[in-house]
Amino acid sequence: MPRFAVSAALVAASLSLAACQSGTGVETEGRAPAVSPSASPDRAGSGGGGAHDERPARPVDHKPSDDRKGEDGPVTERCDASNTELTVKRVSRPINRLLLTATNTGDTVCNAYGHPYLRFDEAHAPVPALEDSRPQAVVSMAPGESVHAGIMTMAAVDTDVVGVTELGVLFSDRDGGSVDTRPVRLALPEDTVISSNAWVTYWQDDLDAALMW
């Protein structure tokens, strides 16, 4: 065989071997890069741009706290007649509503538990509370702050109504019982009338929330 033919055959064999070792450039385009066997399996599919420590998220506790925390720890003092000032007034909207407001006159944060116990004039039974208005957490107020409760005096269709002039207010304790032995007596706006359908909301820390029902 001539020398140049042998040389050409050797060159062709070398090129063919090199192509087999590297794979042709056409075939490798468009393929996902091979996953290194040393890659951690729990990072696959994380979408992260680089190697980083993926710590599991801590579970979130959605249970409302019984007491708001103050600077010195949980609030344990309850709001009552001795550390608040109460007022009641008529509002234009919604109709047939009164707004009861309690303002913290003490020097510490207090908890307004549950709802106020209300009695019009000398009624024996308290006004029922609207359960749908129960907040998800205890309502607290710092000195100078206020909480509110909305009072529906009568439904729009009620015709059996009576006039009342005075409102007795008692605060609740943590267990839902009354904490005051004697109610705070408030004069009602002139021409206030009530029906047997009257109700009161739970204490709210926002005025609009007290009147939204």
GROMACS .gro file of C-alpha atoms in nm:
model
  213
    1MET     CA    1   0.000   0.000   0.000
    2PRO     CA    2   0.140   0.345  -0.080
    3ARG     CA    3   0.266   0.549   0.216
    4PHE     CA    4   0.016   0.835   0.164
    5ALA     CA    5  -0.278   0.590   0.169
    6VAL     CA    6  -0.166   0.445   0.504
    7SER     CA    7  -0.128   0.795   0.648
    8ALA     CA    8  -0.475   0.891   0.527
    9ALA     CA    9  -0.623   0.579   0.686
   10LEU     CA   10  -0.454   0.654   1.020
   11VAL     CA   11  -0.581   1.012   1.018
   12ALA     CA   12  -0.937   0.896   0.945
   13ALA     CA   13  -0.921   0.642   1.225
   14SER     CA   14  -0.796   0.904   1.472
   15LEU     CA   15  -1.080   1.146   1.384
   16SER     CA   16  -1.340   0.872   1.421
   17LEU     CA   17  -1.204   0.778   1.765
   18ALA     CA   18  -1.207   1.141   1.883
   19ALA     CA   19  -1.569   1.182   1.772
   20CYS     CA   20  -1.674   0.872   1.967
   21GLN     CA   21  -1.505   0.993   2.286
   22SER     CA   22  -1.656   1.343   2.287
   23GLY     CA   23  -1.991   1.270   2.123
   24THR     CA   24  -2.080   1.479   1.823
   25GLY     CA   25  -2.159   1.844   1.886
   26VAL     CA   26  -2.494   1.813   1.710
   27GLU     CA   27  -2.623   1.539   1.937
   28THR     CA   28  -2.531   1.712   2.265
   29GLU     CA   29  -2.713   2.038   2.189
   30GLY     CA   30  -3.054   2.072   2.358
   31ARG     CA   31  -2.995   1.805   2.624
   32ALA     CA   32  -3.032   1.875   2.993
   33PRO     CA   33  -2.697   1.859   3.168
   34ALA     CA   34  -2.629   1.535   3.343
   35VAL     CA   35  -2.704   1.535   3.716
   36SER     CA   36  -2.396   1.477   3.920
   37PRO     CA   37  -2.425   1.162   4.134
   38SER     CA   38  -2.295   1.362   4.429
   39ALA     CA   39  -2.583   1.613   4.418
   40SER     CA   40  -2.807   1.602   4.724
   41PRO     CA   41  -3.146   1.443   4.632
   42ASP     CA   42  -3.348   1.670   4.856
   43ARG     CA   43  -3.244   1.975   4.656
   44ALA     CA   44  -3.370   1.844   4.326
   45GLY     CA   45  -3.662   2.047   4.193
   46SER     CA   46  -3.612   2.326   4.448
   47GLY     CA   47  -3.572   2.587   4.175
   48GLY     CA   48  -3.281   2.748   4.354
   49GLY     CA   49  -3.011   2.912   4.148
   50GLY     CA   50  -2.722   2.771   4.346
   51ALA     CA   51  -2.622   2.554   4.635
   52HIS     CA   52  -2.781   2.680   4.956
   53ASP     CA   53  -2.914   2.546   5.283
   54GLU     CA   54  -3.288   2.479   5.255
   55ARG     CA   55  -3.430   2.459   5.608
   56PRO     CA   56  -3.788   2.336   5.659
   57ALA     CA   57  -4.042   2.611   5.732
   58ARG     CA   58  -4.150   2.634   6.093
   59PRO     CA   59  -4.522   2.562   6.144
   60VAL     CA   60  -4.735   2.870   6.204
   61ASP     CA   61  -4.962   2.863   6.506
   62HIS     CA   62  -5.291   3.023   6.405
   63LYS     CA   63  -5.447   2.982   6.748
   64PRO     CA   64  -5.528   3.326   6.888
   65SER     CA   65  -5.358   3.427   7.207
   66ASP     CA   66  -5.573   3.466   7.516
   67ASP     CA   67  -5.389   3.776   7.628
   68ARG     CA   68  -5.206   4.046   7.439
   69LYS     CA   69  -4.843   4.076   7.543
   70GLY     CA   70  -4.729   4.401   7.692
   71GLU     CA   71  -4.375   4.525   7.743
   72ASP     CA   72  -4.347   4.328   8.067
   73GLY     CA   73  -4.523   4.012   7.951
   74PRO     CA   74  -4.881   3.893   7.893
   75VAL     CA   75  -5.161   4.128   7.989
   76THR     CA   76  -5.349   3.989   8.288
   77GLU     CA   77  -5.541   4.290   8.417
   78ARG     CA   78  -5.903   4.298   8.311
   79CYS     CA   79  -6.101   4.605   8.219
   80ASP     CA   80  -6.379   4.691   8.461
   81ALA     CA   81  -6.564   4.986   8.607
   82SER     CA   82  -6.265   5.089   8.818
   83ASN     CA   83  -6.022   5.151   8.530
   84THR     CA   84  -6.249   5.263   8.245
   85GLU     CA   85  -6.491   5.537   8.150
   86LEU     CA   86  -6.808   5.439   7.963
   87THR     CA   87  -7.015   5.643   7.718
   88VAL     CA   88  -7.312   5.561   7.497
   89LYS     CA   89  -7.444   5.755   7.198
   90ARG     CA   90  -7.674   5.714   6.901
   91VAL     CA   91  -7.524   5.679   6.554
   92SER     CA   92  -7.688   5.772   6.225
   93ARG     CA   93  -7.572   5.462   6.037
   94PRO     CA   94  -7.670   5.190   6.061
   95ILE     CA   95  -8.019   5.278   6.181
   96ASN     CA   96  -8.142   5.174   6.525
   97ARG     CA   97  -7.790   5.153   6.663
   98LEU     CA   98  -7.619   5.277   6.976
   99LEU     CA   99  -7.243   5.282   7.024
  100LEU     CA  100  -7.103   5.187   7.364
  101THR     CA  101  -6.742   5.297   7.421
  102ALA     CA  102  -6.507   5.209   7.707
  103THR     CA  103  -6.188   5.413   7.750
  104ASN     CA  104  -5.895   5.296   7.962
  105THR     CA  105  -5.841   5.554   8.237
  106GLY     CA  106  -5.585   5.344   8.425
  107ASP     CA  107  -5.208   5.331   8.390
  108THR     CA  108  -5.170   4.977   8.254
  109VAL     CA  109  -5.301   4.775   7.959
  110CYS     CA  110  -5.622   4.588   8.034
  111ASN     CA  111  -5.823   4.315   7.858
  112ALA     CA  112  -6.186   4.377   7.761
  113TYR     CA  113  -6.308   4.019   7.780
  114GLY     CA  114  -6.610   3.894   7.590
  115HIS     CA  115  -6.899   4.135   7.563
  116PRO     CA  116  -7.063   4.384   7.797
  117TYR     CA  117  -7.364   4.273   7.997
  118LEU     CA  118  -7.641   4.524   7.932
  119ARG     CA  119  -7.974   4.591   8.096
  120PHE     CA  120  -8.215   4.861   7.987
  121ASP     CA  121  -8.389   5.036   8.277
  122GLU     CA  122  -8.490   4.771   8.530
  123ALA     CA  123  -8.496   4.471   8.297
  124HIS     CA  124  -8.410   4.142   8.466
  125ALA     CA  125  -8.255   3.962   8.167
  126PRO     CA  126  -7.942   4.099   8.000
  127VAL     CA  127  -7.938   4.187   7.630
  128PRO     CA  128  -7.813   3.883   7.432
  129ALA     CA  129  -7.476   3.903   7.260
  130LEU     CA  130  -7.435   3.862   6.884
  131GLU     CA  131  -7.215   3.555   6.855
  132ASP     CA  132  -7.112   3.633   6.497
  133SER     CA  133  -6.928   3.939   6.627
  134ARG     CA  134  -6.694   3.742   6.854
  135PRO     CA  135  -6.334   3.852   6.774
  136GLN     CA  136  -6.059   3.598   6.716
  137ALA     CA  137  -5.844   3.732   6.999
  138VAL     CA  138  -5.895   3.909   7.326
  139VAL     CA  139  -5.942   4.284   7.282
  140SER     CA  140  -5.696   4.488   7.487
  141MET     CA  141  -5.645   4.859   7.532
  142ALA     CA  142  -5.353   5.064   7.656
  143PRO     CA  143  -5.408   5.370   7.877
  144GLY     CA  144  -5.605   5.629   7.682
  145GLU     CA  145  -5.724   5.379   7.418
  146SER     CA  146  -6.087   5.279   7.365
  147VAL     CA  147  -6.289   4.971   7.270
  148HIS     CA  148  -6.642   4.964   7.134
  149ALA     CA  149  -6.958   4.756   7.127
  150GLY     CA  150  -7.250   4.808   6.892
  151ILE     CA  151  -7.607   4.784   7.024
  152MET     CA  152  -7.900   4.713   6.795
  153THR     CA  153  -8.205   4.848   6.972
  154MET     CA  154  -8.470   4.712   6.733
  155ALA     CA  155  -8.510   4.556   6.391
  156ALA     CA  156  -8.653   4.766   6.111
  157VAL     CA  157  -8.972   4.559   6.104
  158ASP     CA  158  -9.033   4.561   6.480
  159THR     CA  159  -9.351   4.731   6.596
  160ASP     CA  160  -9.366   4.610   6.955
  161VAL     CA  161  -9.125   4.854   7.116
  162VAL     CA  162  -9.089   5.031   7.449
  163GLY     CA  163  -8.914   5.351   7.546
  164VAL     CA  164  -8.611   5.331   7.777
  165THR     CA  165  -8.404   5.597   7.951
  166GLU     CA  166  -8.113   5.419   8.121
  167LEU     CA  167  -7.852   5.157   8.037
  168GLY     CA  168  -7.678   4.940   8.297
  169VAL     CA  169  -7.334   4.805   8.194
  170LEU     CA  170  -7.133   4.524   8.349
  171PHE     CA  171  -6.792   4.398   8.231
  172SER     CA  172  -6.706   4.031   8.173
  173ASP     CA  173  -6.425   3.830   8.324
  174ARG     CA  174  -6.206   3.585   8.134
  175ASP     CA  175  -6.457   3.304   8.183
  176GLY     CA  176  -6.754   3.508   8.064
  177GLY     CA  177  -6.897   3.597   8.404
  178SER     CA  178  -6.961   3.945   8.538
  179VAL     CA  179  -6.675   4.113   8.726
  180ASP     CA  180  -6.870   4.407   8.866
  181THR     CA  181  -7.117   4.380   9.150
  182ARG     CA  182  -7.303   4.695   9.052
  183PRO     CA  183  -7.361   4.811   8.693
  184VAL     CA  184  -7.245   5.144   8.560
  185ARG     CA  185  -7.558   5.350   8.486
  186LEU     CA  186  -7.562   5.555   8.167
  187ALA     CA  187  -7.831   5.793   8.048
  188LEU     CA  188  -7.958   5.695   7.704
  189PRO     CA  189  -8.016   5.939   7.420
  190GLU     CA  190  -8.362   6.091   7.420
  191ASP     CA  191  -8.641   5.889   7.255
  192THR     CA  192  -8.451   5.560   7.265
  193VAL     CA  193  -8.680   5.262   7.208
  194ILE     CA  194  -8.602   4.892   7.215
  195SER     CA  195  -8.766   4.566   7.115
  196SER     CA  196  -8.723   4.208   7.222
  197ASN     CA  197  -8.483   4.161   6.928
  198ALA     CA  198  -8.216   4.392   7.071
  199TRP     CA  199  -7.858   4.261   7.088
  200VAL     CA  200  -7.504   4.376   7.162
  201THR     CA  201  -7.175   4.290   6.991
  202TYR     CA  202  -6.860   4.168   7.158
  203TRP     CA  203  -6.601   4.430   7.241
  204GLN     CA  204  -6.413   4.547   6.931
  205ASP     CA  205  -6.092   4.749   6.907
  206ASP     CA  206  -6.220   4.921   6.592
  207LEU     CA  207  -6.527   5.145   6.580
  208ASP     CA  208  -6.627   5.033   6.230
  209ALA     CA  209  -6.611   4.669   6.337
  210ALA     CA  210  -6.857   4.740   6.618
  211LEU     CA  211  -7.107   4.889   6.374
  212MET     CA  212  -7.069   4.654   6.078
  213TRP     CA  213  -7.329   4.402   6.197
   0.00000   0.00000   0.00000
